[in-house]
Amino acid sequence: MVNPAHPRASADGSTVPPDAGDGATFADPAESFAVAALEAMPGLVAVVDMDADAPLDQWTVAWMNPAGLAMSGYDRADLTQGRVSDWMGLDAAAPARRALAERRPFTQHTTVRRRDGFLYPAEVSMTPLGPVGDGGVRWLLTARDMSEDVETTAGALARAGADQRARLGLSLVARVSDILADTASNAPLGDIAALLMRRVVGWAAFYVDGPTLHEVDDLGGEPQRTRDLRRIAQLSPDVEDPVRDLLLDSRMRTIDIDTAVDPEPGTVTAELIALVRAAHDGADVIATVLPVLGRQRVLGLLAVTHREADPWAEGARDDDRNPDALAGDVTTVLELVARRVGMAMDNSYLYDREHRLAETLQRAMLPEQAEISGLDVWTYYSPNAEHAQVGGDWYDVLQSAGQTVGLVIGDVVGHDVEAAASMGQLRSVVRAYSAEFGDPGTVLERVDRLIAGMRIPRSASLVYAALTPLGDGAWDIAYSRAGHLPPLLVRGGDVRSLDGAGGALIGFGNRPRQTAHERAEPGDVLVFYTDGLVERRNRTMRDGVEALTRVCAAIDTPDAAGVGEELLLRLAEAPEDDVAVVIVRVPDPVGDEPRSWVSPRQRRWQMPVDPQTISRSRHALLRACQAWGIEDTAAAELVVSELVANAVMHGWGRVDLRLEDTGDGLRIEVEDGNPAPPVTRERHSGRVGGFGLHIIDRLADWGWRPTPGGKAVWARLRPQHSGRVRPTS
């Protein structure tokens, strides 16, 4: 039987519309199989007719399979009265129009509209079946729902995008780690903020809290003065301060700060808003703030503003901004960056604390040298920068009873706090026995016995010398050595090694110690040193001592500081160990008369923060000016006194005094441990102090600069105050 809804074949083999009547039979058994197959097709299958005189987008549906009816939502009666283009979405003005006109197959991706208005993507194909009617063409139309394919493709694209975002985020975090590990970078946090602005955000900056909130570019050391925010929060529990609360929290979370909203005055939030506004030229923005977490507390803040475009999208502009919240994956990257920076800052703070502890311990154990009557004494100590800024090298200058002066220099094995602690114990023992016994050999014997009982874990070497005036300007040198390098006695161009009275390291002496004697004449120089001055990886200890001997033989300067400066310039340019040096020069009233001394044109001294340092600095200045032929020193004495007095009153740690003869003036520099800049007070007759910088300003050009350990204030005397009088030779 012929189904009236099915097409049948004509006598010439072409397909014709189905008959309306029932009871007909198929002309060919194959037709029954083909129609049954079309009926069973899962996608939309339809036979459409296009009249010769009708527009190309007006077609008549002759037949459609059940799956197609279900996909379209129409029934056969509706379809035979409508136009295919109304629901099929074919673009008859595009390449499909040409294919229809040329009666050739084509395929097009389009959007199909169901009867209920639902749209879904589909792949539509049309194949001409042959002529029909008066000049018309019959077409086979198939359509496949591509919703699942689109969803699958969209999911794959989303996963690919997520993978790309993850790779970009990991590469950025890896780059941040590289910046933090780069020891040559002077501003790692500034570099990281610039990296974030190039890659993910519109603007970024790091802030830490001290006396106030301030921006930082480097990891730096832990702030010495910080506010007690927890105490402030307890005193003002009703004050809303979200940035302060973020600093007091120990969780990773983010907050958004709208700079257009006026905060509570005097809060940390108000400080941050002022900083963000200043960074954006006063414009109001919304900033996202993240904590920079250390191991146990928040060390700082990372503030960013947002981009308008997707920061991961290719071609996203760097200057786009967005007031909305950051995307989740960008926030994750920022959290990872903040954590990395926090760990790096925590490690830096930990190292800084250990450094300050070790150096404070070391400096506390070094002597606060006073002026020694009848001798010119210069001392110097520099820890190896590759270690914890502390070691076992030490020296001491002992003003014993009577006129005897004790000199000690030693070296405890190691470069750590334990070495410094052992050095402190040894120094105390030597001081105690030197006050009781005058003979150096006896002192070392008693030190041996006591150290063996104390079980100090580190071995040590030292030289102890006792200098006693002989009454004719000369001095008797009694000394004993415990495994230490022999000191040098320099007389004119002759250098002698005081290698007598040698013995084992301290604690290993099981036999009596010896004492050797030498005579130091006026003008003679004694050089005590540790191995850090002469030992290098590229030369033996013997070669280093020979180099020191050659340098000492060529020295021509009338002050101990000049001798020490010459040694440091020639031998300590790149020390690989701690360096301790003690220079003792016997003044020569005749030989030290003004003449053209060949000596370095700079000097340095290390002094304690003590009122006596002011007087000692003036004496040091006078000796340097004598060596350089500067006779009128009144202005220079005033300047150095004021600079050192300010360092003693307002600084801490150690005072470093440096002088340099520049040829057209005298440059004075004083460094202390206080990083705060010098402040010029307004002059007032009722105020005590505050006039020092005004005095300096009248006599010199001055300024200051930050240093790794604090600050340095410098002054260069103007030519009219340089006091230079060239002596005749």
XYZ file of C-alpha atoms in Angstrom:
729
model
C 0.000 0.000 0.000
C 1.150 3.536 -0.700
C 1.283 5.827 2.332
C -0.337 9.115 1.276
C 2.328 11.016 3.203
C 5.174 9.370 1.319
C 6.540 10.247 -2.107
C 6.465 7.709 -4.884
C 8.468 7.206 -8.053
C 7.213 8.287 -11.501
C 7.522 6.213 -14.660
C 10.730 8.010 -15.655
C 12.312 7.364 -12.245
C 11.841 10.816 -10.718
C 10.278 11.277 -7.293
C 6.799 12.766 -7.275
C 4.499 13.922 -4.478
C 2.583 11.159 -2.691
C -0.902 10.225 -3.776
C -3.757 11.260 -1.586
C -5.647 8.020 -1.904
C -5.190 4.870 0.180
C -4.889 1.352 -1.143
C -2.166 2.054 -3.730
C 0.854 -0.213 -3.953
C 4.533 0.664 -4.261
C 5.831 0.622 -7.821
C 9.128 -0.856 -6.593
C 9.840 -2.919 -3.456
C 13.030 -0.818 -2.937
C 10.794 2.231 -2.517
C 9.206 0.676 0.540
C 12.623 0.066 2.100
C 13.862 3.614 1.351
C 10.771 5.263 2.778
C 10.948 3.094 5.876
C 14.595 4.124 6.325
C 13.704 7.816 6.021
C 10.907 7.335 8.548
C 13.404 5.853 11.002
C 16.029 8.598 10.638
C 16.746 10.253 14.021
C 17.268 13.700 12.551
C 14.978 15.956 10.592
C 14.353 14.705 7.047
C 11.949 16.556 4.747
C 10.998 16.803 1.105
C 10.412 20.390 0.024
C 9.296 21.839 -3.280
C 10.381 25.139 -4.731
C 8.102 26.617 -7.405
C 9.682 28.142 -10.460
C 7.855 31.443 -10.125
C 7.982 31.718 -6.320
C 10.780 33.560 -4.450
C 13.733 31.382 -3.566
C 12.968 31.530 0.164
C 9.359 30.303 -0.197
C 9.195 26.549 -0.200
C 6.441 24.025 0.330
C 6.983 21.066 2.632
C 5.772 17.945 0.839
C 6.786 15.479 3.555
C 8.709 15.289 6.882
C 9.645 12.317 9.014
C 8.324 11.940 12.578
C 11.677 12.938 14.148
C 11.627 16.148 12.128
C 8.083 16.932 13.236
C 9.161 16.470 16.835
C 12.203 18.711 16.346
C 10.208 21.499 14.676
C 7.115 21.356 16.843
C 4.892 21.678 13.756
C 2.478 19.161 12.233
C 2.213 18.381 8.544
C -0.747 20.677 8.006
C 1.144 23.643 9.485
C 4.211 22.994 7.389
C 2.378 22.698 4.098
C 0.862 26.127 4.663
C 4.070 27.931 5.721
C 7.507 28.818 4.421
C 10.613 26.850 5.215
C 12.669 29.978 5.775
C 10.391 31.100 8.602
C 11.577 28.306 10.857
C 14.657 26.857 9.178
C 16.698 30.089 9.292
C 18.411 29.550 5.952
C 20.099 32.633 4.544
C 18.831 32.702 0.931
C 20.892 35.821 0.155
C 24.196 34.120 1.009
C 26.001 31.232 -0.729
C 22.848 29.150 -0.173
C 20.953 31.326 -2.655
C 23.480 30.657 -5.392
C 23.415 26.929 -4.684
C 19.609 26.910 -4.889
C 19.656 28.821 -8.155
C 22.264 26.496 -9.602
C 20.402 23.414 -8.237
C 23.443 21.936 -6.538
C 23.776 20.445 -3.021
C 24.903 22.656 -0.141
C 25.271 22.579 3.654
C 24.836 25.496 6.047
C 25.101 25.965 9.822
C 22.148 27.971 11.016
C 19.762 28.444 13.903
C 16.411 26.640 13.790
C 13.342 28.065 15.524
C 10.826 25.671 17.001
C 7.171 26.488 16.913
C 7.323 27.502 20.602
C 10.102 29.983 19.819
C 12.994 27.900 21.202
C 16.169 28.269 19.152
C 18.843 25.653 18.693
C 21.881 25.329 16.416
C 21.625 22.911 13.496
C 23.515 21.739 10.455
C 21.155 21.903 7.412
C 21.877 20.135 4.103
C 19.848 20.335 0.878
C 20.133 17.997 -2.091
C 18.121 18.405 -5.338
C 15.951 15.366 -6.168
C 14.706 16.501 -9.578
C 12.067 18.602 -11.275
C 8.509 18.688 -10.042
C 5.395 20.341 -11.411
C 5.669 23.219 -13.850
C 9.366 24.194 -13.593
C 9.675 23.496 -9.885
C 12.457 21.598 -8.097
C 12.083 19.033 -5.355
C 14.773 19.025 -2.646
C 15.752 16.623 0.127
C 16.334 18.631 3.319
C 18.109 17.179 6.370
C 18.860 18.929 9.630
C 20.951 17.746 12.594
C 20.611 19.249 16.062
C 24.092 20.455 17.099
C 23.263 21.578 20.630
C 25.319 18.806 22.213
C 28.220 19.462 19.853
C 28.145 23.159 20.677
C 28.021 22.421 24.386
C 30.874 19.957 24.029
C 32.914 22.463 22.043
C 32.122 25.239 24.495
C 33.180 23.001 27.372
C 36.403 22.108 25.597
C 37.099 25.785 24.923
C 36.349 26.623 28.538
C 38.691 23.901 29.742
C 41.366 25.074 27.329
C 40.879 28.639 28.546
C 41.116 27.495 32.159
C 44.297 25.564 31.370
C 45.746 28.612 29.640
C 44.851 30.821 32.599
C 46.441 28.318 34.966
C 49.634 28.215 32.898
C 49.808 32.008 32.700
C 49.160 32.294 36.421
C 51.834 29.749 37.272
C 54.314 31.448 34.966
C 53.617 34.776 36.682
C 54.080 33.254 40.152
C 57.293 31.603 38.958
C 58.512 34.972 37.681
C 57.729 36.505 41.082
C 59.821 33.785 42.725
C 62.694 34.568 40.356
C 62.511 38.278 41.235
C 62.551 37.507 44.959
C 65.527 35.176 44.498
C 67.488 37.746 42.497
C 69.939 39.187 45.010
C 71.009 41.858 42.518
C 67.559 43.466 42.496
C 67.460 46.651 44.584
C 63.661 46.973 44.463
C 62.093 43.494 44.158
C 58.660 44.597 45.370
C 58.635 47.438 42.861
C 59.563 44.964 40.128
C 56.754 42.613 41.209
C 54.217 45.454 41.236
C 55.313 46.435 37.714
C 54.971 42.800 36.604
C 51.427 42.614 37.989
C 50.497 45.832 36.185
C 51.784 44.443 32.905
C 50.013 41.124 33.249
C 46.880 41.098 35.412
C 45.900 44.374 37.104
C 45.694 48.029 36.292
C 47.792 49.227 39.251
C 49.579 47.581 42.175
C 51.699 48.621 45.158
C 53.037 47.109 48.393
C 52.690 48.827 51.768
C 54.035 48.134 55.259
C 53.104 49.674 58.566
C 55.584 51.606 60.659
C 54.928 54.909 62.383
C 52.501 55.295 59.458
C 51.504 53.203 56.456
C 54.017 53.692 53.633
C 54.881 52.176 50.268
C 57.944 49.936 49.925
C 59.889 48.724 46.902
C 62.399 46.443 48.610
C 62.178 43.696 51.199
C 64.390 45.681 53.565
C 64.702 44.961 57.238
C 62.013 44.761 59.859
C 60.772 48.247 60.848
C 62.307 49.305 64.148
C 59.339 51.435 65.166
C 55.806 50.233 64.533
C 52.419 51.119 65.941
C 50.658 48.818 68.367
C 47.567 48.368 66.188
C 46.064 45.813 68.536
C 46.253 48.292 71.404
C 44.745 51.001 69.189
C 41.888 48.662 68.268
C 41.226 47.937 71.949
C 41.122 51.637 72.788
C 38.772 52.402 69.850
C 36.566 49.324 69.423
C 33.759 51.267 67.718
C 35.927 52.871 65.040
C 35.506 51.203 61.668
C 38.932 50.511 60.213
C 38.905 47.565 57.777
C 42.550 47.950 56.745
C 43.680 47.859 60.367
C 41.565 44.738 60.930
C 43.174 43.154 57.875
C 46.631 43.844 59.314
C 45.632 42.286 62.634
C 44.141 39.166 61.038
C 46.198 36.119 60.157
C 44.011 34.788 57.336
C 44.262 35.275 53.609
C 41.254 37.336 52.603
C 40.561 40.365 50.443
C 38.678 43.584 51.011
C 37.555 46.263 48.582
C 38.194 49.910 49.466
C 36.256 52.639 47.670
C 38.387 55.773 47.751
C 35.303 57.895 47.023
C 33.984 57.092 50.514
C 35.418 59.271 53.268
C 36.929 57.034 55.977
C 37.225 57.633 59.691
C 39.964 60.254 60.220
C 43.185 58.996 61.738
C 42.613 55.360 60.767
C 44.896 53.076 58.785
C 42.172 52.924 56.151
C 42.365 56.699 55.768
C 46.144 56.461 55.289
C 45.747 53.790 52.601
C 43.047 55.743 50.772
C 45.286 58.823 50.730
C 48.146 56.775 49.286
C 45.943 55.145 46.611
C 44.432 58.496 45.630
C 47.889 60.014 45.317
C 48.968 57.113 43.102
C 45.938 57.753 40.834
C 46.363 61.554 40.686
C 43.418 62.125 42.996
C 40.945 59.989 41.001
C 38.473 57.826 42.915
C 38.899 54.090 42.335
C 38.012 50.824 44.014
C 41.106 49.046 45.321
C 41.309 45.415 46.307
C 43.609 44.906 49.298
C 45.264 41.603 50.213
C 47.396 40.810 53.271
C 51.052 39.916 52.788
C 51.221 37.011 55.210
C 54.319 35.912 57.065
C 54.584 32.809 59.178
C 52.602 34.139 62.117
C 51.384 37.619 61.227
C 50.598 40.074 58.473
C 53.755 41.876 57.349
C 52.257 44.234 54.789
C 49.562 44.863 52.210
C 49.192 44.402 48.466
C 46.763 46.915 46.956
C 45.584 46.651 43.337
C 43.002 48.231 41.077
C 41.262 46.308 38.344
C 41.317 46.041 34.600
C 38.269 46.451 32.432
C 39.319 43.776 29.937
C 40.105 40.145 30.668
C 43.762 40.308 31.782
C 44.420 36.858 30.339
C 42.858 37.613 26.958
C 45.237 38.153 24.092
C 45.583 41.828 23.278
C 44.118 43.040 26.581
C 45.293 46.608 27.121
C 47.455 47.491 30.088
C 45.602 50.742 30.780
C 42.092 49.265 31.069
C 40.381 49.660 34.436
C 37.348 48.039 35.975
C 35.562 49.054 39.188
C 34.129 45.562 39.611
C 35.658 42.711 41.570
C 38.540 40.782 40.127
C 37.932 37.460 38.436
C 38.357 34.463 40.695
C 41.449 33.105 38.959
C 43.165 36.527 39.043
C 42.412 36.791 42.763
C 43.977 33.364 43.261
C 47.128 34.494 41.460
C 47.304 37.655 43.577
C 46.921 35.580 46.748
C 49.786 33.329 45.655
C 51.925 36.382 44.895
C 51.116 37.929 48.284
C 52.043 34.681 50.048
C 55.341 34.407 48.175
C 56.216 37.998 49.010
C 55.189 37.431 52.634
C 57.521 34.461 53.031
C 60.371 36.403 51.426
C 59.750 39.384 53.722
C 59.561 37.094 56.751
C 62.887 35.501 55.829
C 64.397 38.948 55.321
C 63.104 40.118 58.703
C 64.413 36.962 60.367
C 67.840 37.488 58.831
C 67.749 41.141 59.849
C 66.943 40.225 63.455
C 69.739 37.660 63.545
C 72.077 40.162 61.925
C 71.280 42.866 64.469
C 71.496 40.410 67.369
C 74.837 39.047 66.229
C 76.315 42.431 65.369
C 75.092 43.967 68.625
C 76.688 41.097 70.506
C 79.911 41.507 68.551
C 80.055 45.288 68.987
C 79.263 45.001 72.679
C 82.244 42.704 73.112
C 84.663 44.933 71.221
C 86.330 47.575 73.381
C 85.207 51.144 73.660
C 88.688 52.462 73.076
C 89.732 55.602 74.863
C 92.699 57.831 74.142
C 96.001 56.232 75.159
C 98.451 58.748 76.543
C 101.749 58.682 74.681
C 100.559 56.365 71.854
C 98.580 56.789 68.651
C 96.224 53.789 68.500
C 93.826 52.971 65.641
C 91.491 49.970 65.590
C 89.267 48.469 62.929
C 86.865 45.558 62.697
C 84.785 44.413 59.707
C 82.733 41.192 59.649
C 82.535 39.097 56.514
C 79.382 40.131 54.632
C 78.833 36.568 53.389
C 78.168 35.363 56.918
C 75.910 36.553 59.721
C 77.894 39.805 60.187
C 79.518 38.289 63.248
C 82.532 36.124 63.897
C 85.268 35.279 66.302
C 87.806 37.989 65.385
C 88.347 40.453 68.228
C 90.736 42.961 69.703
C 91.136 44.783 72.976
C 93.082 47.789 74.226
C 93.639 47.630 77.985
C 94.672 50.624 80.068
C 96.231 48.686 82.954
C 97.393 50.043 86.284
C 100.277 52.409 85.962
C 101.442 53.298 82.470
C 101.332 49.811 80.935
C 99.036 49.374 77.937
C 97.752 45.904 77.071
C 96.998 44.987 73.464
C 95.141 41.817 72.497
C 94.081 40.512 69.121
C 92.610 37.070 68.546
C 90.514 34.814 66.382
C 87.968 32.209 67.497
C 87.145 29.591 64.876
C 83.744 30.181 63.241
C 81.440 32.913 61.937
C 78.343 32.513 64.070
C 76.850 33.561 67.381
C 78.540 30.662 69.152
C 81.910 31.924 67.939
C 81.057 35.404 69.176
C 79.959 34.008 72.547
C 83.208 32.054 72.876
C 85.103 35.193 71.958
C 83.283 37.123 74.680
C 84.179 34.558 77.317
C 87.803 34.526 76.204
C 87.991 38.315 76.160
C 86.671 38.524 79.733
C 89.205 35.976 80.942
C 92.111 37.789 79.263
C 90.974 41.106 80.715
C 90.805 39.636 84.212
C 94.254 38.038 84.153
C 95.927 41.013 82.436
C 94.847 43.208 85.324
C 96.396 40.747 87.811
C 99.556 39.694 85.997
C 101.819 41.924 83.959
C 103.847 39.274 82.170
C 102.149 38.183 78.900
C 103.406 34.579 79.163
C 101.937 34.239 82.646
C 98.643 35.728 81.459
C 98.344 33.143 78.681
C 99.261 30.298 81.058
C 96.418 31.257 83.396
C 94.043 31.661 80.439
C 94.976 28.134 79.291
C 94.091 26.628 82.644
C 90.792 28.407 83.017
C 89.649 27.837 79.422
C 90.349 24.098 79.759
C 88.015 24.001 82.762
C 85.315 26.123 81.088
C 85.232 23.732 78.112
C 84.711 26.455 75.528
C 83.717 24.546 72.348
C 85.813 26.617 69.925
C 89.564 26.793 69.609
C 91.166 30.239 69.441
C 94.425 32.017 68.702
C 95.617 35.316 70.135
C 98.538 37.631 70.760
C 98.860 39.486 74.043
C 101.322 42.376 74.294
C 102.134 44.708 77.176
C 103.635 48.102 76.227
C 105.533 49.986 78.940
C 107.179 53.411 78.436
C 110.940 53.489 78.967
C 111.191 57.210 79.661
C 113.139 58.300 76.570
C 110.214 58.246 74.179
C 110.683 54.530 73.497
C 108.460 51.674 74.672
C 109.184 48.142 75.792
C 107.068 45.535 74.018
C 106.549 42.320 75.948
C 104.422 39.796 74.061
C 103.378 36.169 73.881
C 101.609 34.343 71.051
C 99.124 31.457 71.166
C 98.995 30.112 67.624
C 98.380 33.546 66.119
C 100.070 35.310 63.214
C 103.021 37.378 64.484
C 102.601 41.161 64.642
C 104.867 43.400 62.584
C 107.207 46.132 63.781
C 107.739 48.823 61.125
C 110.725 51.175 61.465
C 111.253 53.422 58.464
C 111.311 51.079 55.491
C 112.312 48.058 57.582
C 109.668 45.525 58.651
C 110.344 42.912 61.312
C 108.104 40.026 62.284
C 107.655 39.598 66.042
C 107.599 35.823 65.856
C 109.077 35.033 69.236
C 107.317 33.438 72.221
C 105.168 31.208 70.025
C 102.922 28.519 71.422
C 99.874 26.343 70.851
C 96.319 27.552 70.532
C 94.530 28.686 73.651
C 93.385 25.722 75.714
C 96.065 23.418 74.297
C 99.034 24.836 76.195
C 100.321 22.075 78.500
C 103.698 23.715 79.060
C 104.857 27.139 80.291
C 104.291 30.070 77.946
C 107.203 32.290 76.973
C 107.483 36.069 76.848
C 109.536 37.917 74.227
C 110.647 41.566 74.315
C 111.207 44.244 71.677
C 111.937 47.951 71.815
C 109.761 50.447 69.923
C 111.426 53.751 69.092
C 109.637 57.048 68.279
C 108.123 56.792 64.826
C 107.847 52.990 64.978
C 104.582 51.280 64.057
C 103.153 48.032 65.453
C 100.676 46.135 63.253
C 98.416 43.537 64.893
C 96.017 41.738 62.539
C 93.923 38.619 61.972
C 94.141 36.281 58.997
C 91.182 37.914 57.237
C 93.488 40.780 56.212
C 95.924 38.564 54.300
C 94.202 35.267 53.493
C 92.553 34.741 50.083
C 91.449 31.744 48.076
C 93.844 32.591 45.263
C 96.976 32.921 47.406
C 98.595 31.189 50.326
C 98.851 32.593 53.814
C 102.622 33.038 53.352
C 102.062 35.084 50.196
C 99.494 37.226 51.998
C 101.891 37.973 54.860
C 104.612 38.867 52.354
C 102.184 41.263 50.613
C 101.393 42.853 53.982
C 105.128 43.240 54.672
C 105.696 44.998 51.332
C 102.808 47.397 51.951
C 104.045 48.202 55.474
C 107.560 48.886 54.153
C 106.204 51.489 51.709
C 103.995 53.356 54.199
C 104.970 56.961 54.870
C 102.441 58.639 57.150
C 102.670 60.260 60.594
C 99.476 58.797 62.100
C 98.175 55.326 62.925
C 94.907 55.953 61.075
C 96.868 56.670 57.893
C 98.762 53.395 58.276
C 95.523 51.497 58.776
C 93.901 53.215 55.815
C 96.816 52.260 53.584
C 96.538 48.624 54.670
C 92.790 48.518 54.036
C 93.104 50.160 50.627
C 95.830 47.762 49.500
C 94.789 44.491 51.164
C 91.155 44.524 52.307
C 89.378 45.401 49.070
C 87.566 42.012 48.957
C 87.996 40.219 52.296
C 86.865 36.611 52.524
C 86.928 36.483 56.320
C 86.473 38.773 59.283
C 89.119 41.488 59.512
C 90.451 42.929 62.756
C 93.393 45.340 62.805
C 95.130 47.269 65.583
C 97.740 49.873 64.615
C 99.947 51.391 67.311
C 102.326 54.204 66.418
C 104.840 55.764 68.775
C 104.716 59.531 68.138
C 107.976 61.166 67.048
C 108.136 64.813 68.120
C 111.011 65.448 65.703
C 110.212 63.250 62.739
C 106.536 64.186 62.680
C 107.209 67.817 61.808
C 105.057 69.071 58.891
C 106.344 67.922 55.518
C 105.012 66.371 52.333
C 103.834 63.039 53.666
C 102.960 60.420 51.055
C 99.840 58.953 52.605
C 96.209 58.213 51.725
C 94.014 61.276 51.596
C 91.244 59.632 53.592
C 90.754 58.286 57.107
C 88.134 56.242 58.956
C 87.459 55.489 62.615
C 84.955 53.252 64.404
C 83.769 54.639 67.719
C 81.094 53.774 70.290
C 78.008 55.884 70.943
C 79.559 57.572 73.938
C 80.089 61.223 74.921
C 83.877 60.663 74.917
C 83.605 59.920 71.203
C 83.093 63.635 70.527
C 86.476 64.516 72.024
C 88.160 61.548 70.379
C 86.788 62.549 66.963
C 88.347 66.006 67.312
C 91.724 64.466 68.156
C 91.413 62.149 65.158
C 90.643 65.129 62.931
C 93.669 67.027 64.209
C 96.032 64.111 63.512
C 94.633 63.690 59.979
C 94.891 67.424 59.255
C 98.486 67.416 60.480
C 99.318 64.631 58.049
C 97.636 66.507 55.176
C 99.133 69.915 55.890
C 95.902 71.573 57.024
C 96.811 73.975 59.838
C 93.667 76.068 60.329
C 91.300 73.442 61.713
C 88.890 75.545 63.771
C 85.979 75.253 61.304
C 86.623 71.548 60.759
C 86.645 70.910 64.533
C 83.291 72.652 64.904
C 81.725 70.663 62.073
C 83.026 67.270 63.193
C 82.008 67.978 66.797
C 78.440 68.830 65.788
C 78.074 65.862 63.439
C 79.428 63.370 65.989
C 77.397 64.939 68.797
C 74.194 64.475 66.790
C 75.132 60.847 66.140
C 75.832 60.246 69.833
C 72.621 61.965 70.982
C 70.176 60.663 68.388
C 71.794 57.547 66.944
C 72.574 54.070 68.149
C 74.872 51.194 67.357
C 78.247 52.554 66.306
C 79.601 55.878 65.056
C 81.738 55.709 61.927
C 83.788 58.826 61.209
C 85.296 59.260 57.728
C 87.490 62.134 56.549
C 88.688 62.836 53.016
C 90.981 65.509 51.625
C 89.371 66.169 48.226
C 92.009 68.672 47.103
C 89.635 71.633 47.209
C 88.208 71.047 50.662
C 87.760 68.682 53.559
C 84.859 66.198 53.455
C 83.556 64.861 56.773
C 81.069 61.993 57.006
C 79.506 60.526 60.144
C 77.375 57.361 60.053
C 75.154 55.995 62.815
C 72.452 53.340 63.166
C 69.435 55.670 63.198
C 67.832 55.766 59.718
C 65.807 58.917 60.506
C 67.098 61.950 58.562
C 68.583 64.930 60.406
C 66.090 67.694 61.144
C 66.955 71.387 61.203
C 65.082 73.054 64.063
C 63.996 76.658 64.057
C 66.355 78.723 66.130
C 64.859 79.905 69.404
C 66.618 81.579 72.281
C 64.664 79.572 74.844
C 65.522 76.179 73.387
C 68.456 74.084 74.533
C 70.213 72.525 71.520
C 69.038 72.440 67.960
C 71.682 74.833 66.618
C 74.181 72.241 65.348
C 72.964 72.014 61.764
C 72.697 75.803 61.565
C 76.381 76.021 62.507
C 77.278 73.407 59.927
C 75.191 75.222 57.328
C 77.248 78.393 57.848
C 80.559 76.599 57.397
C 79.951 73.800 54.894
C 77.763 72.270 52.249
C 76.061 69.276 53.833
C 73.542 66.540 53.197
C 72.674 62.993 54.159
C 72.062 59.603 52.573
C 70.540 56.328 53.789
C 72.862 53.389 54.406
C 72.141 49.680 54.957
C 72.735 50.171 58.672
C 71.180 53.610 59.206
C 72.220 56.958 57.711
C 75.324 58.971 56.923
C 75.481 62.773 57.295
C 78.216 64.465 55.293
C 79.654 67.951 55.161
C 82.232 69.490 52.819
C 83.969 72.563 54.133
C 83.825 75.518 51.800
C 87.185 76.706 50.432
C 87.343 79.737 52.716
C 86.996 77.382 55.704
C 89.220 74.548 54.481
C 92.228 75.956 56.378
C 94.714 74.537 53.904
C 98.280 75.731 54.339
C 100.752 73.734 52.288
C 103.833 73.055 54.408
C 107.290 73.254 52.964
C 109.260 70.068 52.732
